[in-house]
Amino acid sequence: MTDTSGDSRHRDRGATPPGPLPDGPTQVKVVIGDDHSMVSLLGSGDELLRVIEGSFDADIHVRGNEITISGSPAETALVAELFSELTALVAGGAELTANAVERIVPMLRRKSGVRPAEVLTLDILSARGRTIRPKTVNQKRYVDAIDNHTIVFCIGPAGTGKTYLAMAKAVKALQAKEVTRIILTRPAVEAGERLGFLPGTLYEKIDPYLRPLYDALHDMLDPDSIPRLMAAGTIEVAPLAYMRGRTLNDSFIILDEAQNTSAEQMKMFLTRLGFGAKMVVTGDITQVDLAAGQASGLRLVQDVLEGVDDIYFARLNSHDVVRHRLVSDIVNAYAAYDARTRDAPGRPQRVPGSARRDDRGTGQPDRRAARGRRAQ
């Protein structure tokens, strides 16, 4: 509910101490200083205010630059804290959106100990008219870990920005001359289907597997400069097999889709680390496309390297999904289904993405291979 009929102004700002009303609820008043626009804070046509009202079990009244919040002590305190964070963002020059408000609310509810304003104002890279920033607390911790560690593993579901944020940090490091080249790699493993014979040169055959990395580069660099940088070897995009036998000095190296590495490939990749280099390894251990019975190198490396100095494991979850809201719901639904069926008697016990697939991508065992083994 909004009351904008008044136009009184107050020089002081902040929230008054909560006080109980006669009927039990707590009331808090937040006064916004004259140096802030209420339109910037509440949105055009009160768009952001409606988002806030829908996110809390509290009554919010606005009169001039005074906001009165009534409800339970916990809810009123959270709403007051939210307006404090929004005011800090506006003071820092940020443009508030409904999406930003929707991200701040769960940060406050989870009481992570990190101010949302600190998360949403951390600029990683400004490129092509837009600024890349972390959007969740876990993403900020991941970005900070890249600054403070030589090797960082980031494990999380689809849509959490694992690779995109790493790419932004790599481009930033190149621009700041902290490294002399960027190396982007991923295993050439098909996602649940056999593509069969692919025409063209070797690079044309592997290009489909590396295309997501090219797409991210085009978001962060002038497209005309990318061919020049690749021709000079400043940026290299290559399949994982091309890393064997190399020592990578003064480089920012990103291994994407690492859940599809074998244990041997993971060891091979990590031991390419040279002087002045930094590595980021990203993957989703719920989407493994390796053959049945082959262990994921990303799953194993957590047991092998957890606790080793200068190596950090960042873990993202469905709260960190920055794609469409439904992506987070889908991730949660699959996780719940897996939990229900994991130990249920008489139900198939299968980790999503780990089924063995034949040449037709049906998910059935390859009977031709079985016949070949019997013939031997």
GROMACS .gro file of C-alpha atoms in nm:
model
  376
    1MET     CA    1   0.000   0.000   0.000
    2THR     CA    2   0.140   0.340  -0.093
    3ASP     CA    3   0.045   0.690   0.023
    4THR     CA    4   0.218   0.962  -0.178
    5SER     CA    5  -0.018   1.248  -0.101
    6GLY     CA    6   0.222   1.421   0.134
    7ASP     CA    7   0.538   1.606   0.036
    8SER     CA    8   0.712   1.660   0.368
    9ARG     CA    9   1.094   1.644   0.370
   10HIS     CA   10   1.331   1.553   0.652
   11ARG     CA   11   1.701   1.635   0.671
   12ASP     CA   12   1.786   1.329   0.880
   13ARG     CA   13   1.790   0.982   0.736
   14GLY     CA   14   1.779   0.625   0.862
   15ALA     CA   15   1.543   0.396   1.049
   16THR     CA   16   1.386   0.476   1.384
   17PRO     CA   17   1.411   0.207   1.650
   18PRO     CA   18   1.128  -0.045   1.615
   19GLY     CA   19   0.843   0.007   1.852
   20PRO     CA   20   0.544  -0.216   1.930
   21LEU     CA   21   0.201  -0.100   1.826
   22PRO     CA   22  -0.100  -0.153   2.051
   23ASP     CA   23  -0.209  -0.460   1.857
   24GLY     CA   24   0.134  -0.629   1.866
   25PRO     CA   25   0.317  -0.566   1.535
   26THR     CA   26   0.638  -0.364   1.520
   27GLN     CA   27   0.664  -0.037   1.331
   28VAL     CA   28   0.981   0.110   1.180
   29LYS     CA   29   1.018   0.443   1.003
   30VAL     CA   30   1.288   0.495   0.741
   31VAL     CA   31   1.362   0.851   0.632
   32ILE     CA   32   1.538   0.900   0.299
   33GLY     CA   33   1.767   1.202   0.279
   34ASP     CA   34   1.702   1.490   0.042
   35ASP     CA   35   2.002   1.391  -0.170
   36HIS     CA   36   1.823   1.076  -0.297
   37SER     CA   37   1.542   1.056  -0.547
   38MET     CA   38   1.245   0.851  -0.433
   39VAL     CA   39   1.183   0.757  -0.796
   40SER     CA   40   1.533   0.606  -0.815
   41LEU     CA   41   1.465   0.414  -0.495
   42LEU     CA   42   1.109   0.297  -0.559
   43GLY     CA   43   1.113   0.277  -0.938
   44SER     CA   44   0.907   0.442  -1.206
   45GLY     CA   45   0.540   0.408  -1.118
   46ASP     CA   46   0.645   0.244  -0.787
   47GLU     CA   47   0.760  -0.068  -0.978
   48LEU     CA   48   1.031  -0.155  -0.725
   49LEU     CA   49   0.803  -0.081  -0.430
   50ARG     CA   50   0.557  -0.341  -0.559
   51VAL     CA   51   0.839  -0.596  -0.582
   52ILE     CA   52   0.937  -0.519  -0.223
   53GLU     CA   53   0.578  -0.543  -0.098
   54GLY     CA   54   0.542  -0.882  -0.266
   55SER     CA   55   0.862  -1.011  -0.105
   56PHE     CA   56   0.775  -0.944   0.259
   57ASP     CA   57   0.488  -1.010   0.497
   58ALA     CA   58   0.474  -0.647   0.605
   59ASP     CA   59   0.276  -0.330   0.531
   60ILE     CA   60   0.481  -0.055   0.367
   61HIS     CA   61   0.349   0.303   0.348
   62VAL     CA   62   0.531   0.587   0.174
   63ARG     CA   63   0.461   0.953   0.244
   64GLY     CA   64   0.701   1.198   0.086
   65ASN     CA   65   1.047   1.067   0.173
   66GLU     CA   66   0.932   0.880   0.486
   67ILE     CA   67   0.873   0.504   0.465
   68THR     CA   68   0.673   0.337   0.743
   69ILE     CA   69   0.703  -0.042   0.779
   70SER     CA   70   0.464  -0.242   0.998
   71GLY     CA   71   0.478  -0.614   1.070
   72SER     CA   72   0.663  -0.873   1.273
   73PRO     CA   73   0.997  -0.765   1.422
   74ALA     CA   74   1.191  -0.994   1.186
   75GLU     CA   75   1.015  -0.875   0.871
   76THR     CA   76   1.027  -0.504   0.956
   77ALA     CA   77   1.399  -0.530   1.035
   78LEU     CA   78   1.464  -0.698   0.698
   79VAL     CA   79   1.265  -0.437   0.505
   80ALA     CA   80   1.452  -0.157   0.681
   81GLU     CA   81   1.782  -0.328   0.599
   82LEU     CA   82   1.673  -0.364   0.237
   83PHE     CA   83   1.606   0.009   0.204
   84SER     CA   84   1.947   0.077   0.358
   85GLU     CA   85   2.111  -0.143   0.091
   86LEU     CA   86   1.908   0.015  -0.189
   87THR     CA   87   2.003   0.362  -0.068
   88ALA     CA   88   2.371   0.262  -0.067
   89LEU     CA   89   2.342   0.132  -0.424
   90VAL     CA   90   2.174   0.452  -0.545
   91ALA     CA   91   2.441   0.660  -0.369
   92GLY     CA   92   2.706   0.461  -0.556
   93GLY     CA   93   2.548   0.544  -0.890
   94ALA     CA   94   2.383   0.207  -0.949
   95GLU     CA   95   2.058   0.191  -1.142
   96LEU     CA   96   1.811  -0.022  -0.948
   97THR     CA   97   1.603  -0.283  -1.129
   98ALA     CA   98   1.339  -0.530  -1.023
   99ASN     CA   99   1.588  -0.811  -1.085
  100ALA     CA  100   1.842  -0.648  -0.849
  101VAL     CA  101   1.581  -0.614  -0.575
  102GLU     CA  102   1.476  -0.977  -0.619
  103ARG     CA  103   1.841  -1.083  -0.574
  104ILE     CA  104   1.902  -0.868  -0.268
  105VAL     CA  105   1.606  -1.004  -0.072
  106PRO     CA  106   1.733  -1.367  -0.047
  107MET     CA  107   2.083  -1.239   0.036
  108LEU     CA  108   1.938  -1.060   0.337
  109ARG     CA  109   1.724  -1.355   0.442
  110ARG     CA  110   2.020  -1.596   0.433
  111LYS     CA  111   2.229  -1.361   0.652
  112SER     CA  112   2.552  -1.441   0.471
  113GLY     CA  113   2.748  -1.169   0.649
  114VAL     CA  114   2.820  -0.989   0.321
  115ARG     CA  115   2.637  -0.669   0.233
  116PRO     CA  116   2.442  -0.699  -0.093
  117ALA     CA  117   2.561  -0.350  -0.189
  118GLU     CA  118   2.919  -0.480  -0.177
  119VAL     CA  119   2.829  -0.770  -0.406
  120LEU     CA  120   2.638  -0.573  -0.666
  121THR     CA  121   2.892  -0.290  -0.693
  122LEU     CA  122   3.199  -0.508  -0.746
  123ASP     CA  123   3.297  -0.429  -1.105
  124ILE     CA  124   3.492  -0.706  -1.276
  125LEU     CA  125   3.504  -0.582  -1.633
  126SER     CA  126   3.346  -0.304  -1.835
  127ALA     CA  127   3.314  -0.400  -2.198
  128ARG     CA  128   3.100  -0.308  -2.494
  129GLY     CA  129   2.879  -0.071  -2.297
  130ARG     CA  130   2.805  -0.301  -2.006
  131THR     CA  131   2.967  -0.388  -1.673
  132ILE     CA  132   3.011  -0.747  -1.559
  133ARG     CA  133   2.960  -0.796  -1.185
  134PRO     CA  134   2.884  -1.085  -0.951
  135LYS     CA  135   2.513  -1.109  -0.872
  136THR     CA  136   2.516  -1.332  -0.564
  137VAL     CA  137   2.726  -1.370  -0.249
  138ASN     CA  138   2.871  -1.702  -0.365
  139GLN     CA  139   2.967  -1.551  -0.699
  140LYS     CA  140   3.152  -1.272  -0.517
  141ARG     CA  141   3.339  -1.527  -0.307
  142TYR     CA  142   3.430  -1.712  -0.626
  143VAL     CA  143   3.560  -1.394  -0.792
  144ASP     CA  144   3.756  -1.299  -0.479
  145ALA     CA  145   3.907  -1.649  -0.469
  146ILE     CA  146   4.039  -1.606  -0.825
  147ASP     CA  147   4.223  -1.295  -0.706
  148ASN     CA  148   4.371  -1.470  -0.404
  149HIS     CA  149   4.455  -1.823  -0.526
  150THR     CA  150   4.658  -1.974  -0.808
  151ILE     CA  151   4.413  -2.257  -0.883
  152VAL     CA  152   4.036  -2.222  -0.831
  153PHE     CA  153   3.776  -2.490  -0.892
  154CYS     CA  154   3.418  -2.374  -0.935
  155ILE     CA  155   3.152  -2.645  -0.914
  156GLY     CA  156   2.786  -2.567  -0.963
  157PRO     CA  157   2.476  -2.620  -1.176
  158ALA     CA  158   2.403  -2.470  -1.515
  159GLY     CA  159   2.342  -2.097  -1.532
  160THR     CA  160   2.544  -1.992  -1.228
  161GLY     CA  161   2.803  -1.792  -1.423
  162LYS     CA  162   3.097  -2.025  -1.354
  163THR     CA  163   3.267  -1.985  -1.690
  164TYR     CA  164   3.142  -1.636  -1.772
  165LEU     CA  165   3.287  -1.480  -1.457
  166ALA     CA  166   3.616  -1.666  -1.508
  167MET     CA  167   3.633  -1.535  -1.865
  168ALA     CA  168   3.573  -1.179  -1.741
  169LYS     CA  169   3.855  -1.215  -1.488
  170ALA     CA  170   4.083  -1.352  -1.761
  171VAL     CA  171   4.013  -1.060  -1.996
  172LYS     CA  172   4.064  -0.816  -1.709
  173ALA     CA  173   4.399  -0.978  -1.622
  174LEU     CA  174   4.510  -0.955  -1.986
  175GLN     CA  175   4.411  -0.589  -2.010
  176ALA     CA  176   4.597  -0.513  -1.686
  177LYS     CA  177   4.905  -0.696  -1.823
  178GLU     CA  178   4.898  -0.941  -1.531
  179VAL     CA  179   4.925  -1.221  -1.787
  180THR     CA  180   5.042  -1.230  -2.148
  181ARG     CA  181   4.782  -1.470  -2.285
  182ILE     CA  182   4.450  -1.641  -2.221
  183ILE     CA  183   4.408  -2.013  -2.283
  184LEU     CA  184   4.055  -2.155  -2.295
  185THR     CA  185   4.001  -2.527  -2.316
  186ARG     CA  186   3.736  -2.794  -2.269
  187PRO     CA  187   3.714  -3.168  -2.337
  188ALA     CA  188   3.557  -3.261  -2.672
  189VAL     CA  189   3.285  -3.483  -2.527
  190GLU     CA  190   2.940  -3.500  -2.682
  191ALA     CA  191   2.647  -3.420  -2.455
  192GLY     CA  192   2.452  -3.744  -2.474
  193GLU     CA  193   2.460  -3.805  -2.847
  194ARG     CA  194   2.696  -3.916  -3.119
  195LEU     CA  195   2.750  -3.661  -3.391
  196GLY     CA  196   2.920  -3.910  -3.620
  197PHE     CA  197   3.152  -3.797  -3.899
  198LEU     CA  198   3.199  -3.421  -3.917
  199PRO     CA  199   3.327  -3.270  -4.243
  200GLY     CA  200   3.595  -3.005  -4.269
  201THR     CA  201   3.936  -2.939  -4.122
  202LEU     CA  202   4.036  -3.042  -3.771
  203TYR     CA  203   3.950  -2.697  -3.634
  204GLU     CA  204   3.612  -2.706  -3.807
  205LYS     CA  205   3.542  -3.045  -3.645
  206ILE     CA  206   3.618  -2.926  -3.291
  207ASP     CA  207   3.464  -2.580  -3.331
  208PRO     CA  208   3.114  -2.688  -3.212
  209TYR     CA  209   3.259  -2.801  -2.878
  210LEU     CA  210   3.439  -2.468  -2.824
  211ARG     CA  211   3.165  -2.236  -2.951
  212PRO     CA  212   3.038  -2.137  -2.602
  213LEU     CA  213   3.384  -2.000  -2.522
  214TYR     CA  214   3.388  -1.795  -2.841
  215ASP     CA  215   3.043  -1.657  -2.756
  216ALA     CA  216   3.167  -1.534  -2.418
  217LEU     CA  217   3.471  -1.372  -2.579
  218HIS     CA  218   3.248  -1.178  -2.817
  219ASP     CA  219   3.058  -1.038  -2.517
  220MET     CA  220   3.378  -0.905  -2.360
  221LEU     CA  221   3.603  -0.795  -2.647
  222ASP     CA  222   3.567  -0.604  -2.969
  223PRO     CA  223   3.476  -0.877  -3.221
  224ASP     CA  224   3.720  -0.729  -3.475
  225SER     CA  225   4.009  -0.770  -3.230
  226ILE     CA  226   3.947  -1.138  -3.152
  227PRO     CA  227   4.089  -1.284  -3.480
  228ARG     CA  228   4.398  -1.065  -3.440
  229LEU     CA  229   4.453  -1.172  -3.079
  230MET     CA  230   4.405  -1.538  -3.170
  231ALA     CA  231   4.641  -1.514  -3.467
  232ALA     CA  232   4.905  -1.365  -3.238
  233GLY     CA  233   4.855  -1.643  -2.981
  234THR     CA  234   4.740  -1.396  -2.717
  235ILE     CA  235   4.410  -1.584  -2.695
  236GLU     CA  236   4.402  -1.957  -2.759
  237VAL     CA  237   4.091  -2.172  -2.769
  238ALA     CA  238   4.171  -2.541  -2.798
  239PRO     CA  239   4.047  -2.887  -2.694
  240LEU     CA  240   4.194  -3.033  -2.378
  241ALA     CA  241   4.399  -3.293  -2.568
  242TYR     CA  242   4.615  -3.011  -2.706
  243MET     CA  243   4.742  -2.927  -2.356
  244ARG     CA  244   4.955  -3.240  -2.316
  245GLY     CA  245   5.329  -3.182  -2.302
  246ARG     CA  246   5.307  -2.805  -2.254
  247THR     CA  247   5.417  -2.571  -1.976
  248LEU     CA  248   5.191  -2.266  -1.956
  249ASN     CA  249   5.373  -1.963  -1.813
  250ASP     CA  250   5.227  -1.614  -1.759
  251SER     CA  251   4.885  -1.735  -1.868
  252PHE     CA  252   4.527  -1.729  -1.745
  253ILE     CA  253   4.399  -2.079  -1.818
  254ILE     CA  254   4.033  -2.184  -1.798
  255LEU     CA  255   3.918  -2.545  -1.820
  256ASP     CA  256   3.545  -2.553  -1.889
  257GLU     CA  257   3.308  -2.854  -1.866
  258ALA     CA  258   3.563  -3.023  -1.640
  259GLN     CA  259   3.309  -3.282  -1.525
  260ASN     CA  260   3.379  -3.455  -1.859
  261THR     CA  261   3.748  -3.505  -1.791
  262SER     CA  262   3.886  -3.838  -1.680
  263ALA     CA  263   4.105  -3.854  -1.371
  264GLU     CA  264   4.410  -3.883  -1.598
  265GLN     CA  265   4.309  -3.579  -1.805
  266MET     CA  266   4.253  -3.369  -1.494
  267LYS     CA  267   4.599  -3.455  -1.360
  268MET     CA  268   4.753  -3.382  -1.701
  269PHE     CA  269   4.584  -3.043  -1.718
  270LEU     CA  270   4.673  -2.930  -1.366
  271THR     CA  271   5.038  -3.019  -1.413
  272ARG     CA  272   5.064  -2.780  -1.710
  273LEU     CA  273   5.075  -2.492  -1.459
  274GLY     CA  274   5.378  -2.269  -1.513
  275PHE     CA  275   5.525  -1.962  -1.347
  276GLY     CA  276   5.307  -1.653  -1.330
  277ALA     CA  277   5.003  -1.854  -1.438
  278LYS     CA  278   4.655  -1.883  -1.293
  279MET     CA  279   4.406  -2.167  -1.348
  280VAL     CA  280   4.028  -2.178  -1.314
  281VAL     CA  281   3.846  -2.510  -1.353
  282THR     CA  282   3.468  -2.508  -1.390
  283GLY     CA  283   3.208  -2.782  -1.416
  284ASP     CA  284   2.876  -2.931  -1.311
  285ILE     CA  285   2.910  -3.276  -1.156
  286THR     CA  286   2.539  -3.346  -1.213
  287GLN     CA  287   2.585  -3.335  -1.592
  288VAL     CA  288   2.856  -3.590  -1.667
  289ASP     CA  289   2.865  -3.722  -2.024
  290LEU     CA  290   3.141  -3.980  -1.981
  291ALA     CA  291   3.082  -4.347  -2.055
  292ALA     CA  292   2.936  -4.557  -1.775
  293GLY     CA  293   3.202  -4.674  -1.533
  294GLN     CA  294   3.443  -4.390  -1.611
  295ALA     CA  295   3.496  -4.164  -1.311
  296SER     CA  296   3.479  -3.789  -1.354
  297GLY     CA  297   3.809  -3.617  -1.290
  298LEU     CA  298   3.625  -3.322  -1.136
  299ARG     CA  299   3.456  -3.545  -0.879
  300LEU     CA  300   3.783  -3.718  -0.788
  301VAL     CA  301   3.994  -3.404  -0.765
  302GLN     CA  302   3.783  -3.275  -0.475
  303ASP     CA  303   3.901  -3.565  -0.260
  304VAL     CA  304   4.259  -3.539  -0.385
  305LEU     CA  305   4.327  -3.165  -0.357
  306GLU     CA  306   4.081  -3.037  -0.093
  307GLY     CA  307   4.288  -2.853   0.168
  308VAL     CA  308   4.600  -2.805  -0.046
  309ASP     CA  309   4.746  -2.457   0.001
  310ASP     CA  310   4.672  -2.200  -0.273
  311ILE     CA  311   4.394  -2.417  -0.420
  312TYR     CA  312   4.033  -2.312  -0.361
  313PHE     CA  313   3.703  -2.491  -0.423
  314ALA     CA  314   3.409  -2.256  -0.486
  315ARG     CA  315   3.067  -2.420  -0.482
  316LEU     CA  316   2.760  -2.259  -0.634
  317ASN     CA  317   2.401  -2.378  -0.608
  318SER     CA  318   2.054  -2.305  -0.741
  319HIS     CA  319   2.046  -1.974  -0.548
  320ASP     CA  320   2.327  -1.854  -0.775
  321VAL     CA  321   2.149  -1.920  -1.107
  322VAL     CA  322   2.147  -1.599  -1.309
  323ARG     CA  323   1.953  -1.720  -1.611
  324HIS     CA  324   1.574  -1.735  -1.633
  325ARG     CA  325   1.404  -1.799  -1.298
  326LEU     CA  326   1.284  -2.137  -1.427
  327VAL     CA  327   1.644  -2.261  -1.456
  328SER     CA  328   1.678  -2.243  -1.077
  329ASP     CA  329   1.344  -2.424  -1.038
  330ILE     CA  330   1.457  -2.695  -1.283
  331VAL     CA  331   1.785  -2.747  -1.097
  332ASN     CA  332   1.597  -2.781  -0.768
  333ALA     CA  333   1.341  -3.020  -0.920
  334TYR     CA  334   1.608  -3.253  -1.055
  335ALA     CA  335   1.793  -3.245  -0.723
  336ALA     CA  336   1.472  -3.334  -0.537
  337TYR     CA  337   1.393  -3.615  -0.783
  338ASP     CA  338   1.744  -3.756  -0.746
  339ALA     CA  339   1.712  -3.746  -0.366
  340ARG     CA  340   1.375  -3.927  -0.380
  341THR     CA  341   1.489  -4.202  -0.614
  342ARG     CA  342   1.845  -4.256  -0.494
  343ASP     CA  343   1.758  -4.510  -0.226
  344ALA     CA  344   1.402  -4.602  -0.321
  345PRO     CA  345   1.363  -4.982  -0.358
  346GLY     CA  346   1.278  -5.098  -0.706
  347ARG     CA  347   1.347  -4.758  -0.861
  348PRO     CA  348   1.625  -4.692  -1.112
  349GLN     CA  349   1.933  -4.555  -0.941
  350ARG     CA  350   2.095  -4.325  -1.193
  351VAL     CA  351   2.294  -4.008  -1.159
  352PRO     CA  352   2.170  -3.763  -1.425
  353GLY     CA  353   2.414  -3.742  -1.713
  354SER     CA  354   2.601  -4.064  -1.629
  355ALA     CA  355   2.408  -4.310  -1.847
  356ARG     CA  356   2.601  -4.496  -2.111
  357ARG     CA  357   2.491  -4.403  -2.460
  358ASP     CA  358   2.515  -4.582  -2.791
  359ASP     CA  359   2.576  -4.426  -3.134
  360ARG     CA  360   2.210  -4.340  -3.168
  361GLY     CA  361   2.193  -4.146  -2.839
  362THR     CA  362   1.914  -4.368  -2.701
  363GLY     CA  363   2.072  -4.423  -2.361
  364GLN     CA  364   2.077  -4.803  -2.424
  365PRO     CA  365   2.394  -5.013  -2.391
  366ASP     CA  366   2.597  -5.043  -2.710
  367ARG     CA  367   2.512  -5.400  -2.813
  368ARG     CA  368   2.758  -5.390  -3.099
  369ALA     CA  369   3.043  -5.336  -2.855
  370ALA     CA  370   2.911  -5.622  -2.641
  371ARG     CA  371   2.900  -5.856  -2.942
  372GLY     CA  372   3.257  -5.756  -3.025
  373ARG     CA  373   3.372  -5.846  -2.676
  374ARG     CA  374   3.198  -6.184  -2.693
  375ALA     CA  375   3.364  -6.253  -3.026
  376GLN     CA  376   3.704  -6.199  -2.872
   0.00000   0.00000   0.00000
